[in-house]
Amino acid sequence: MRLPKEVLKEVFGFDSFRGLQEEIIEHVLDGGDALVLMQTGGGKSLCYQIPALCLNGITVVVSPLIALMRDQVESLKQLGVRAAGLNSTLTLTESTQVEQSMVSGQLDLVYVSPERLLTKTFLDLLNRCDVALFAIDEAHCVSQWGHDFRPEYLKLTTLHERFPQVPRLALTATADGPTRRDILERLSLQAGRLFVAGFNRPNIFYRVVSKDNPRKKLLHFLESEHSGESGIIYHLSRSKVEDTSQWLVDQGYSALPYHAGMSKKLREKNQDRFFKEEGVIMVATIAFGMGIDKPDVRFVAHMDLPKSMESYYQETGRAGRDGEKSTAWLAYGVGDIGKIINFIDISDSPVEQKRVERQKLEKLLGYCETTLCRRQVLLEYFGETLKQPCNNCDTCLEPVESFDGTVAAQKALSCAYRTGERFGTMYIIDVLLGVKNERIQSFDHDKLSTYGIGREFSKEEWRSIFRQLVAMGLLKVDIEGHGGLRLGPNHRPVLVGERTIHFRRDAGRLSKQKKRKAEKQLGKSTFNNPSDDALFQALRACRMDLAQEQGVPPYVIFHDSALSDMVQNKPHTLEEFSMLHGVGEAKLKRYGNDFLTVILEELQN
Ligand code: ADP
Ligand code: ZN
């Protein structure tokens, strides 16, 4: 049997295992069943790909998403691994070919959709193969608690009944307690081992900004941190998706829209460009994402609030799967809260479910308004404790000042109360600031005791205060009243002065010095000198040419991390080249000379 460590180096070009990989692989090689919970980008695939190459016989991988399957098979082929996929997009001849090589022992891995796997033909075919391992990817699909229930997954227990001696490895990135138990039970994996890897994504930088002038802020973010890089921008509505992508194109960016209202053909075309071209920004509704396995997504920007911490974690998790520096950016304003509550209220969900969803929203607001390390808050939500602040989020790098806002809170709450608990934020702020306009006069609100009592703060500052009051639950956005603000249930102690309130001062008021420090840490510090940058660009171009020749995404050839490694080490010989991160035997043979030529040429310039 080949040793896992050797396969890791020779085939994948990696020096060491990450996290629990080694332990999981050993367990599988010993013939054990297991459920693996590991964050996106944590390296789940290696947990079955390496056993597949160590063991005799074929590993059958159940995968629900055809695009994902294609990507994995393509990447494996690039590594010189004998892999194939079986799904509805193949012609009869192609399927027959794959089936024949399965039986004759010429494949190490076959990826198959659950529908196909469960057909009588396929199960009979398996009887004639030497099956080494079943890997069940996206295992949460078996659970109704999960977000992507697929009934066919329930029937996967057939595998165990028919092939009791073959080990099974189920894998997923998202599974809270109930989902976890559900998966174990429904796949009859109770006797197997549970491996839980942490949720932390250390390479993702978390940033939340207030949603005033969001486009300007977005543009600044793209220019200063991610110019020319690939990313996803999420919007809640289709029309905003269209607007923003057009606007970015006008600004000179390569941006594409994606939402469920577009034709399937156009969606596929845009998705394909996102994968195959460099530096494309996908502007999308959350219809885009499930199964997006592009490793070099450098940022995920939310222009609207996600609906829960789970969604936020999942959506931002699409950034930086290759482990390289990436950013999760979120713009959030009070208006969003109303919209989401509206979504929840008009849905067909039962009352209890709606209550849960509202609570989830409140948790997310708490995250947005926190003065603590964001990563600590995020991980805490998923039941993990991070002992030290992370030093890789906005609140860590740009510590938030807070101030005693008890009086401000009293003014805001009483003004909302006196205007009848039916007006939105902007109106109440105008009253607090003593603005003279017809609307205020028509309601006689210029005669209220709270008229003009808030001039010590600017409009911006009041907006921030109102946002925080909503996040604290002291004000509630009332949807039946068209987004008016009502007092929350716990307002009394504040109004009578029994409770002190602290607000965060918004980042807009940060001192210049602090800002500079933060920008420095954030800046693209990939390379310190221009010649290295030029080399990196030349290597990228070489990768693009090779990718286009074969019609595959560039990262299938090499990841950015491999290119960075080339720049850092500047290998002169194939032997030196073979030591680089991500260079195994097949890639060395296939691409070593091409990239070496580029390096040597650039060094002469
Ligand atoms: P997941 O399926 O858990 O989302 P993948 O298996 O796609 O993650 O792995 C994410 C990335 O990490 C891939 O680009 C993979 O090549 C890389 N990777 C996985 N394991 C290792 C390792 N031990 N050393 C270096 N890179 C690794
Ligand atoms: Zn932090």
Tab-separated table of N, CA, C and O and ligand atoms in Angstrom, residues 373-374 390-393 396, ligand 2:
chain	number	residue	atom	x	y	z
A	373	CYS	N	-13.835	41.614	19.143
A	373	CYS	CA	-13.266	40.977	17.961
A	373	CYS	C	-14.378	40.234	17.216
A	373	CYS	O	-15.083	39.417	17.793
A	374	ARG	N	-14.522	40.497	15.932
A	374	ARG	CA	-15.625	39.872	15.192
A	374	ARG	C	-15.486	38.355	15.121
A	374	ARG	O	-16.453	37.621	15.157
A	390	CYS	N	-8.454	38.227	17.350
A	390	CYS	CA	-7.757	37.632	16.208
A	390	CYS	C	-6.734	38.520	15.533
A	390	CYS	O	-5.862	38.045	14.817
A	391	ASN	N	-6.858	39.826	15.714
A	391	ASN	CA	-5.950	40.739	15.040
A	391	ASN	C	-6.076	40.670	13.524
A	391	ASN	O	-5.165	41.032	12.797
A	392	ASN	N	-7.178	40.162	13.050
A	392	ASN	CA	-7.410	40.114	11.611
A	392	ASN	C	-8.868	40.432	11.296
A	392	ASN	O	-9.510	39.790	10.497
A	393	CYS	N	-9.399	41.448	12.002
A	393	CYS	CA	-10.743	41.930	11.686
A	393	CYS	C	-10.745	43.425	11.965
A	393	CYS	O	-9.803	43.941	12.574
A	396	CYS	N	-10.496	44.554	15.658
A	396	CYS	CA	-9.180	44.326	16.264
A	396	CYS	C	-8.173	45.377	15.805
A	396	CYS	O	-7.402	45.901	16.587
B	2	ZN	ZN	-10.587	40.157	15.555
